[in-house]
């Protein structure tokens, strides 16, 4: 597709439940990035992929967060046992290059609310 | 101290005014400097990026980078109500061979007709 498609747009989970978010990158883009935007617009880098391989996972809270990008499937970000502080908008971006990130295009985000 | 500091505003100006948005940073390793516009409940949209110190102009927008002062600016001339959005500065950094963006907090801008 010509845009990064994120689903669902909104997700509400009770504390302790699992949350799974999906991202379909722009066709032909090899790199996918996940960011978490919390209150006051703070963007936090989580993880990036080059095709199905993890490129950089230095931002991932590994205890409860996991992510995958499998061939012919949307990428996914999964949060096990959600906590209140996981409430945020999760953005996915895709890029042809993993180095020149200025060319990354963002999806519209998934708003996760943990209650 | 955050790596990138940006005044969150809000900033409200009348239509037609010149808007100045600024960010400071602490890490001299940053290589690319970007400005994103984010409308409410939308993803960030890249406006401009620069690599070196100096000015870069694109229509009504001018991006300015001063590496010696670790200071970047975005100027919007002849501001329009449609420019009302949150503006995020972002800077790229290479860590362990991978480049990632570090965002500022964003400035919420309102242009009043």
mmCIF file of C-alpha atoms in Angstrom:
data_model
loop_
_atom_site.group_PDB
_atom_site.id
_atom_site.type_symbol
_atom_site.label_atom_id
_atom_site.label_comp_id
_atom_site.label_asym_id
_atom_site.label_seq_id
_atom_site.Cartn_x
_atom_site.Cartn_y
_atom_site.Cartn_z
ATOM 1 C CA UNK A 1 0.000 0.000 0.000
ATOM 2 C CA UNK A 2 0.922 3.639 -0.241
ATOM 3 C CA UNK A 3 0.550 4.348 3.439
ATOM 4 C CA UNK A 4 1.481 2.704 6.692
ATOM 5 C CA UNK A 5 -1.638 0.988 7.989
ATOM 6 C CA UNK A 6 -2.015 0.431 11.710
ATOM 7 C CA UNK A 7 -4.805 -1.562 13.346
ATOM 8 C CA UNK A 8 -6.747 -1.252 15.486
ATOM 9 C CA UNK A 9 -7.098 2.509 15.887
ATOM 10 C CA UNK A 10 -8.192 2.133 19.493
ATOM 11 C CA UNK A 11 -7.646 -0.676 21.978
ATOM 12 C CA UNK A 12 -8.856 -0.879 25.556
ATOM 13 C CA UNK A 13 -7.453 -3.518 27.874
ATOM 14 C CA UNK A 14 -7.859 -4.272 31.538
ATOM 15 C CA UNK A 15 -4.690 -4.251 33.543
ATOM 16 C CA UNK A 16 -2.973 -7.611 33.165
ATOM 17 C CA UNK A 17 -4.544 -8.417 29.809
ATOM 18 C CA UNK A 18 -2.629 -8.880 26.581
ATOM 19 C CA UNK A 19 -2.587 -6.291 23.816
ATOM 20 C CA UNK A 20 -1.578 -6.890 20.218
ATOM 21 C CA UNK A 21 -1.066 -4.134 17.666
ATOM 22 C CA UNK A 22 -0.521 -4.502 13.941
ATOM 23 C CA UNK A 23 1.336 -2.538 11.291
ATOM 24 C CA UNK A 24 1.411 -3.011 7.524
ATOM 25 C CA UNK A 25 4.358 -1.027 6.110
ATOM 26 C CA UNK A 26 4.371 0.717 2.759
ATOM 27 C CA UNK A 27 4.931 -1.772 -0.045
ATOM 28 C CA UNK A 28 8.617 -1.991 -0.875
ATOM 29 C CA UNK A 29 9.807 -0.612 2.463
ATOM 30 C CA UNK A 30 12.212 -2.961 4.193
ATOM 31 C CA UNK A 31 12.474 -1.207 7.528
ATOM 32 C CA UNK A 32 9.814 -0.926 10.205
ATOM 33 C CA UNK A 33 10.056 1.118 13.396
ATOM 34 C CA UNK A 34 7.830 1.182 16.467
ATOM 35 C CA UNK A 35 7.518 4.227 18.698
ATOM 36 C CA UNK A 36 5.516 4.844 21.845
ATOM 37 C CA UNK A 37 4.033 8.319 22.360
ATOM 38 C CA UNK A 38 2.999 8.954 25.916
ATOM 39 C CA UNK A 39 1.436 12.032 27.514
ATOM 40 C CA UNK A 40 2.970 15.391 26.599
ATOM 41 C CA UNK A 41 3.984 14.066 23.191
ATOM 42 C CA UNK A 42 7.100 12.259 24.337
ATOM 43 C CA UNK A 43 8.150 9.791 21.651
ATOM 44 C CA UNK A 44 10.059 6.756 22.759
ATOM 45 C CA UNK A 45 11.790 4.438 20.287
ATOM 46 C CA UNK A 46 10.973 0.791 20.914
ATOM 47 C CA UNK A 47 12.293 -1.447 18.151
ATOM 48 C CA UNK A 48 13.135 -1.574 14.452
ATOM 49 C CA UNK A 49 13.187 -4.357 11.874
ATOM 50 C CA UNK A 50 14.926 -4.948 8.587
ATOM 51 C CA UNK A 51 12.478 -7.246 6.840
ATOM 52 C CA UNK A 52 11.819 -9.996 9.397
ATOM 53 C CA UNK A 53 15.045 -9.440 11.327
ATOM 54 C CA UNK A 54 15.344 -7.291 14.417
ATOM 55 C CA UNK A 55 17.525 -4.300 13.492
ATOM 56 C CA UNK A 56 17.630 -2.425 16.782
ATOM 57 C CA UNK A 57 15.764 -3.380 19.950
ATOM 58 C CA UNK A 58 17.517 -1.117 22.420
ATOM 59 C CA UNK A 59 14.254 0.611 23.362
ATOM 60 C CA UNK A 60 12.175 -2.472 24.090
ATOM 61 C CA UNK A 61 11.097 -3.285 27.650
ATOM 62 C CA UNK A 62 11.824 -6.959 27.132
ATOM 63 C CA UNK A 63 9.942 -8.316 30.109
ATOM 64 C CA UNK A 64 6.483 -7.775 28.628
ATOM 65 C CA UNK A 65 6.963 -6.406 25.120
ATOM 66 C CA UNK A 66 7.665 -8.439 22.021
ATOM 67 C CA UNK A 67 7.485 -7.701 18.303
ATOM 68 C CA UNK A 68 7.622 -9.612 15.041
ATOM 69 C CA UNK A 69 7.727 -8.911 11.337
ATOM 70 C CA UNK A 70 7.012 -12.113 9.417
ATOM 71 C CA UNK A 71 6.958 -12.495 5.628
ATOM 72 C CA UNK A 72 3.593 -11.791 4.003
ATOM 73 C CA UNK A 73 2.046 -10.701 7.312
ATOM 74 C CA UNK A 74 1.606 -7.376 9.083
ATOM 75 C CA UNK A 75 4.217 -6.620 11.706
ATOM 76 C CA UNK A 76 2.986 -6.915 15.273
ATOM 77 C CA UNK A 77 3.774 -5.480 18.680
ATOM 78 C CA UNK A 78 2.500 -7.472 21.632
ATOM 79 C CA UNK A 79 2.324 -6.452 25.254
ATOM 80 C CA UNK A 80 1.792 -9.220 27.772
ATOM 81 C CA UNK A 81 0.180 -8.377 31.133
ATOM 82 C CA UNK A 82 -0.455 -4.724 30.336
ATOM 83 C CA UNK A 83 0.102 -2.077 32.983
ATOM 84 C CA UNK A 84 -1.517 1.324 33.396
ATOM 85 C CA UNK A 85 1.711 3.022 32.286
ATOM 86 C CA UNK A 86 1.497 1.229 28.916
ATOM 87 C CA UNK A 87 -1.377 3.563 27.993
ATOM 88 C CA UNK A 88 -0.068 5.505 25.021
ATOM 89 C CA UNK A 89 -0.331 5.879 21.277
ATOM 90 C CA UNK A 90 1.882 3.377 19.487
ATOM 91 C CA UNK A 91 3.181 4.507 16.115
ATOM 92 C CA UNK A 92 4.673 2.395 13.406
ATOM 93 C CA UNK A 93 6.847 3.870 10.660
ATOM 94 C CA UNK A 94 8.381 2.319 7.581
ATOM 95 C CA UNK A 95 11.334 3.293 5.457
ATOM 96 C CA UNK A 96 13.245 2.062 2.445
ATOM 97 C CA UNK A 97 16.458 2.670 4.363
ATOM 98 C CA UNK A 98 17.320 1.815 7.944
ATOM 99 C CA UNK A 99 20.068 4.370 8.012
ATOM 100 C CA UNK A 100 18.477 7.426 6.475
ATOM 101 C CA UNK A 101 15.542 7.611 8.796
ATOM 102 C CA UNK A 102 14.460 11.005 7.518
ATOM 103 C CA UNK A 103 12.561 9.079 4.865
ATOM 104 C CA UNK A 104 10.411 7.173 7.367
ATOM 105 C CA UNK A 105 6.629 7.478 6.989
ATOM 106 C CA UNK A 106 4.406 7.120 10.042
ATOM 107 C CA UNK A 107 1.058 5.401 10.398
ATOM 108 C CA UNK A 108 -1.832 6.997 12.246
ATOM 109 C CA UNK A 109 -1.145 5.126 15.430
ATOM 110 C CA UNK A 110 -2.977 2.758 17.760
ATOM 111 C CA UNK A 111 -4.267 4.335 20.959
ATOM 112 C CA UNK A 112 -3.943 1.818 23.781
ATOM 113 C CA UNK A 113 -5.818 2.518 26.983
ATOM 114 C CA UNK A 114 -5.174 0.258 29.944
ATOM 115 C CA UNK A 115 -7.838 0.505 32.645
ATOM 116 C CA UNK B 1 18.571 16.369 31.294
ATOM 117 C CA UNK B 2 16.794 15.260 28.126
ATOM 118 C CA UNK B 3 18.847 14.907 24.950
ATOM 119 C CA UNK B 4 16.406 17.141 23.060
ATOM 120 C CA UNK B 5 14.542 19.989 24.712
ATOM 121 C CA UNK B 6 11.530 21.689 23.164
ATOM 122 C CA UNK B 7 9.118 24.127 24.752
ATOM 123 C CA UNK B 8 5.706 22.403 24.698
ATOM 124 C CA UNK B 9 3.818 25.706 24.450
ATOM 125 C CA UNK B 10 0.988 26.101 23.734
ATOM 126 C CA UNK B 11 1.774 28.870 21.284
ATOM 127 C CA UNK B 12 -1.043 30.948 19.806
ATOM 128 C CA UNK B 13 -0.507 33.580 17.107
ATOM 129 C CA UNK B 14 -2.716 35.510 14.681
ATOM 130 C CA UNK B 15 -2.990 34.489 11.052
ATOM 131 C CA UNK B 16 -0.208 35.929 8.928
ATOM 132 C CA UNK B 17 2.313 36.140 11.760
ATOM 133 C CA UNK B 18 5.807 34.682 11.562
ATOM 134 C CA UNK B 19 6.168 31.704 13.865
ATOM 135 C CA UNK B 20 9.460 30.626 15.404
ATOM 136 C CA UNK B 21 9.796 27.150 16.916
ATOM 137 C CA UNK B 22 12.996 26.036 18.607
ATOM 138 C CA UNK B 23 14.805 23.047 20.033
ATOM 139 C CA UNK B 24 18.080 22.633 21.848
ATOM 140 C CA UNK B 25 20.070 19.456 22.137
ATOM 141 C CA UNK B 26 22.968 18.181 24.163
ATOM 142 C CA UNK B 27 24.462 15.382 22.068
ATOM 143 C CA UNK B 28 26.941 16.585 19.437
ATOM 144 C CA UNK B 29 26.711 13.165 17.721
ATOM 145 C CA UNK B 30 23.314 13.992 16.216
ATOM 146 C CA UNK B 31 23.598 14.032 12.423
ATOM 147 C CA UNK B 32 20.225 14.838 10.841
ATOM 148 C CA UNK B 33 17.808 17.414 12.142
ATOM 149 C CA UNK B 34 14.145 17.137 11.296
ATOM 150 C CA UNK B 35 10.859 18.867 11.829
ATOM 151 C CA UNK B 36 7.607 16.915 11.904
ATOM 152 C CA UNK B 37 4.058 18.214 11.947
ATOM 153 C CA UNK B 38 1.455 16.201 13.787
ATOM 154 C CA UNK B 39 -2.242 16.958 13.523
ATOM 155 C CA UNK B 40 -4.523 15.784 16.296
ATOM 156 C CA UNK B 41 -4.907 11.993 16.349
ATOM 157 C CA UNK B 42 -2.642 11.569 13.321
ATOM 158 C CA UNK B 43 0.881 10.314 12.821
ATOM 159 C CA UNK B 44 3.821 12.709 12.451
ATOM 160 C CA UNK B 45 4.447 14.002 8.945
ATOM 161 C CA UNK B 46 7.955 14.983 7.908
ATOM 162 C CA UNK B 47 8.186 18.676 6.967
ATOM 163 C CA UNK B 48 11.878 19.254 6.485
ATOM 164 C CA UNK B 49 15.248 17.831 7.343
ATOM 165 C CA UNK B 50 18.750 19.247 7.304
ATOM 166 C CA UNK B 51 22.197 17.837 7.736
ATOM 167 C CA UNK B 52 24.527 20.768 8.190
ATOM 168 C CA UNK B 53 24.489 24.103 9.932
ATOM 169 C CA UNK B 54 22.716 26.842 8.029
ATOM 170 C CA UNK B 55 19.291 27.515 6.590
ATOM 171 C CA UNK B 56 17.053 25.434 4.372
ATOM 172 C CA UNK B 57 13.931 26.902 2.853
ATOM 173 C CA UNK B 58 10.814 25.185 1.500
ATOM 174 C CA UNK B 59 7.943 27.480 0.630
ATOM 175 C CA UNK B 60 6.782 29.220 3.795
ATOM 176 C CA UNK B 61 9.002 27.063 5.997
ATOM 177 C CA UNK B 62 12.654 27.673 6.870
ATOM 178 C CA UNK B 63 14.703 25.287 8.967
ATOM 179 C CA UNK B 64 17.805 26.599 10.656
ATOM 180 C CA UNK B 65 20.555 24.616 12.365
ATOM 181 C CA UNK B 66 23.351 26.012 14.513
ATOM 182 C CA UNK B 67 25.573 23.096 15.508
ATOM 183 C CA UNK B 68 27.959 25.256 17.498
ATOM 184 C CA UNK B 69 25.122 26.320 19.790
ATOM 185 C CA UNK B 70 23.256 22.995 19.514
ATOM 186 C CA UNK B 71 20.138 24.865 18.532
ATOM 187 C CA UNK B 72 17.640 24.354 15.728
ATOM 188 C CA UNK B 73 14.687 26.433 14.609
ATOM 189 C CA UNK B 74 11.713 26.240 12.304
ATOM 190 C CA UNK B 75 10.245 29.465 10.959
ATOM 191 C CA UNK B 76 6.795 29.623 9.401
ATOM 192 C CA UNK B 77 6.034 32.732 7.362
ATOM 193 C CA UNK B 78 2.536 33.977 6.566
ATOM 194 C CA UNK B 79 1.079 31.462 9.000
ATOM 195 C CA UNK B 80 -2.307 29.960 8.156
ATOM 196 C CA UNK B 81 -5.004 28.357 10.339
ATOM 197 C CA UNK B 82 -4.181 25.072 8.590
ATOM 198 C CA UNK B 83 -0.701 25.277 10.161
ATOM 199 C CA UNK B 84 -2.306 24.682 13.563
ATOM 200 C CA UNK B 85 -0.761 21.440 14.798
ATOM 201 C CA UNK B 86 1.917 20.073 17.082
ATOM 202 C CA UNK B 87 5.428 20.544 15.710
ATOM 203 C CA UNK B 88 8.063 18.057 16.763
ATOM 204 C CA UNK B 89 11.760 18.437 16.265
ATOM 205 C CA UNK B 90 13.690 15.208 15.888
ATOM 206 C CA UNK B 91 17.348 14.333 15.583
ATOM 207 C CA UNK B 92 18.980 11.196 14.367
ATOM 208 C CA UNK B 93 21.749 9.345 16.085
ATOM 209 C CA UNK B 94 23.717 6.270 15.139
ATOM 210 C CA UNK B 95 24.024 3.718 17.910
ATOM 211 C CA UNK B 96 25.706 0.372 17.204
ATOM 212 C CA UNK B 97 25.345 0.881 13.450
ATOM 213 C CA UNK B 98 21.624 1.601 13.572
ATOM 214 C CA UNK B 99 20.124 5.038 13.260
ATOM 215 C CA UNK B 100 17.180 6.117 15.362
ATOM 216 C CA UNK B 101 15.210 9.299 15.910
ATOM 217 C CA UNK B 102 15.156 11.175 19.202
ATOM 218 C CA UNK B 103 12.154 13.464 19.411
ATOM 219 C CA UNK B 104 11.553 16.694 21.236
ATOM 220 C CA UNK B 105 8.461 17.092 23.331
ATOM 221 C CA UNK B 106 6.535 18.921 20.600
ATOM 222 C CA UNK B 107 5.117 22.452 20.543
ATOM 223 C CA UNK B 108 1.389 22.856 20.146
ATOM 224 C CA UNK B 109 0.734 25.736 17.751
ATOM 225 C CA UNK B 110 -2.577 27.467 17.088
ATOM 226 C CA UNK B 111 -3.002 30.024 14.300
ATOM 227 C CA UNK B 112 -6.025 32.208 14.952
ATOM 228 C CA UNK B 113 -8.001 33.513 11.939
#
